[in-house]
C-alpha positions as semicolon CSV with decimal commas, in nm:
position;residue;x (nm);y (nm);z (nm)
1;X;8,007;9,375;0,069
2;X;8,091;9,740;0,006
3;X;7,750;9,805;-0,151
4;X;7,549;9,651;0,131
5;X;7,305;9,862;0,328
6;X;7,376;9,902;0,696
7;X;7,080;9,805;0,916
8;X;7,041;9,918;1,277
9;X;6,789;9,781;1,524
10;X;6,693;10,067;1,758
11;X;6,600;9,836;2,044
12;X;6,761;9,673;2,343
13;X;6,513;9,384;2,333
14;X;6,690;9,048;2,325
15;X;6,378;8,898;2,167
16;X;6,389;9,141;1,874
17;X;6,760;9,072;1,826
18;X;6,688;8,697;1,825
19;X;6,404;8,726;1,571
20;X;6,592;8,955;1,332
21;X;6,906;8,739;1,354
22;X;6,705;8,423;1,285
23;X;6,567;8,596;0,974
24;X;6,928;8,623;0,846
25;X;6,943;9,002;0,852
26;X;7,285;9,152;0,936
27;X;7,238;9,441;1,179
28;X;7,387;9,645;1,461
29;X;7,202;9,737;1,779
30;X;7,181;10,096;1,899
31;X;6,916;10,168;2,158
32;X;6,708;10,479;2,097
33;X;6,682;10,589;2,459
34;X;6,330;10,716;2,384
35;X;6,104;10,718;2,691
36;X;5,784;10,521;2,637
37;X;5,504;10,749;2,748
38;X;5,139;10,700;2,665
39;X;4,939;11,016;2,598
40;X;4,602;11,015;2,776
41;X;4,327;10,914;2,534
42;X;4,571;10,796;2,266
43;X;4,450;10,473;2,100
44;X;4,684;10,174;2,149
45;X;4,763;10,139;1,777
46;X;4,851;10,509;1,753
47;X;5,071;10,482;2,063
48;X;5,260;10,179;1,928
49;X;5,319;10,337;1,587
50;X;5,423;10,671;1,737
51;X;5,679;10,500;1,961
52;X;5,817;10,284;1,677
53;X;5,856;10,592;1,456
54;X;6,012;10,801;1,733
55;X;6,265;10,527;1,814
56;X;6,358;10,478;1,447
57;X;6,390;10,853;1,382
58;X;6,601;10,913;1,695
59;X;6,869;10,665;1,589
60;X;6,836;10,737;1,215
61;X;6,915;11,105;1,263
62;X;7,252;11,000;1,414
63;X;7,325;10,737;1,145
64;X;7,173;10,887;0,828
65;X;7,307;10,629;0,581
66;X;7,165;10,329;0,765
67;X;6,815;10,187;0,759
68;X;6,696;10,192;1,118
69;X;6,425;9,965;1,255
70;X;6,218;10,095;1,545
71;X;5,955;9,880;1,714
72;X;5,715;9,895;2,004
73;X;5,484;9,630;2,152
74;X;5,159;9,708;2,333
75;X;4,922;9,463;2,502
76;X;4,554;9,561;2,515
77;X;4,294;9,377;2,725
78;X;3,945;9,498;2,814
79;X;4,031;9,840;2,657
80;X;4,325;9,870;2,896
81;X;4,684;9,919;2,775
82;X;4,917;9,686;2,964
83;X;5,274;9,806;2,937
84;X;5,579;9,670;3,121
85;X;5,488;9,615;3,486
86;X;5,625;9,864;3,739
87;X;5,661;9,601;4,012
88;X;5,537;9,259;4,130
89;X;5,193;9,393;4,227
90;X;5,151;9,552;3,885
91;X;5,256;9,224;3,717
92;X;5,008;9,034;3,935
93;X;4,729;9,276;3,835
94;X;4,811;9,241;3,465
95;X;4,831;8,862;3,469
96;X;4,503;8,848;3,661
97;X;4,345;9,068;3,395
98;X;4,474;8,840;3,116
99;X;4,363;8,516;3,288
100;X;4,089;8,334;3,090
101;X;4,063;8,624;2,841
102;X;4,162;8,707;2,487
103;X;4,378;9,014;2,439
104;X;4,543;9,193;2,148
105;X;4,917;9,234;2,103
106;X;5,009;9,523;1,876
107;X;5,367;9,550;1,757
108;X;5,433;9,848;1,537
109;X;5,754;9,876;1,339
110;X;5,905;10,165;1,147
111;X;6,195;10,192;0,905
112;X;6,381;10,522;0,888
113;X;6,676;10,662;0,695
114;X;6,829;11,005;0,735
115;X;6,585;11,093;1,011
116;X;6,282;11,032;0,785
117;X;6,031;10,747;0,808
118;X;6,041;10,520;0,502
119;X;5,762;10,287;0,609
120;X;5,570;10,196;0,923
121;X;5,292;9,959;1,015
122;X;5,113;9,821;1,321
123;X;5,061;9,442;1,327
124;X;4,806;9,274;1,554
125;X;4,783;8,925;1,701
126;X;4,515;8,792;1,934
127;X;4,621;8,579;2,230
128;X;4,394;8,378;2,459
129;X;4,512;8,285;2,808
130;X;4,380;7,986;2,996
131;X;4,254;8,041;3,351
132;X;4,550;8,109;3,581
133;X;4,564;8,013;3,947
134;X;4,699;8,271;4,194
135;X;4,985;8,034;4,283
136;X;5,088;8,009;3,915
137;X;5,092;8,386;3,886
138;X;5,303;8,422;4,200
139;X;5,546;8,150;4,087
140;X;5,580;8,318;3,748
141;X;5,648;8,658;3,902
142;X;5,918;8,497;4,117
143;X;6,103;8,394;3,797
144;X;6,156;8,763;3,712
145;X;6,046;8,701;3,353
146;X;5,746;8,941;3,350
147;X;5,931;9,262;3,430
148;X;6,068;9,368;3,091
149;X;5,767;9,262;2,887
150;X;5,447;9,437;2,783
151;X;5,154;9,265;2,952
152;X;5,391;9,104;3,205
153;X;5,452;8,784;3,007
154;X;5,671;8,638;2,738
155;X;5,531;8,391;2,486
156;X;5,879;8,246;2,428
157;X;5,944;8,171;2,796
158;X;5,765;8,026;3,096
159;X;5,471;8,258;3,022
160;X;5,408;8,065;2,701
161;X;5,250;7,795;2,917
162;X;4,963;8,034;2,998
163;X;4,855;8,057;2,635
164;X;4,565;7,853;2,505
165;X;4,556;7,999;2,154
166;X;4,732;8,250;1,927
167;X;4,563;8,403;1,625
168;X;4,814;8,577;1,400
169;X;5,192;8,606;1,412
170;X;5,366;8,445;1,710
171;X;5,678;8,653;1,630
172;X;5,462;8,964;1,662
173;X;5,369;8,860;2,016
174;X;5,742;8,821;2,091
175;X;5,802;9,179;1,978
176;X;5,871;9,190;1,604
177;X;5,649;9,087;1,311
178;X;5,952;8,934;1,139
179;X;5,792;8,841;0,806
180;X;5,656;9,194;0,756
181;X;5,982;9,362;0,866
182;X;6,197;9,145;0,635
183;X;5,962;9,218;0,341
184;X;5,980;9,591;0,415
185;X;6,361;9,581;0,435
186;X;6,373;9,398;0,100
187;X;6,170;9,680;-0,060
188;X;6,455;9,914;0,036
189;X;6,731;9,688;-0,095
190;X;6,831;9,499;0,220
191;X;6,925;9,140;0,143
192;X;6,949;8,846;0,381
193;X;7,298;8,719;0,463
């Protein structure tokens, strides 16, 4: 195992840890600490890729021999970027916006080594919500699930019951386009365990 490449996931997301672990990639977790701040007028894809690259570079510069994975997930509906909700009212607004509509989930990932980006890519999935009743939204908010998730829902949890249809990668909606990330890691010599 002395010749194996160290992989670091620069994310505190339990969903990303779960997806990467299920893909049989050995990795450590070191959060980047990068603040997620949208620049006015910045397109959603550009924002997601910038954040993924910044997160990967921030950790990679501290661990130059490792391959670092940075990722960021953005939800876009009606040309509006829906990030993590600030509070219950914000979550209610977001879920109301998503009700009976199709939205886009963009998860960008970046691989870095020695503070330099090796590869990065945004991946898109389209998700359609069924019509949500106000009571359902309120009950969901009461679970606490929406608060650490872009768009105020999680496909893998209770929020998955709101989804009528997914076009594209379900893993991407969870926060990491696993198939694409594993293929990218393989190009740089990372093997599954």
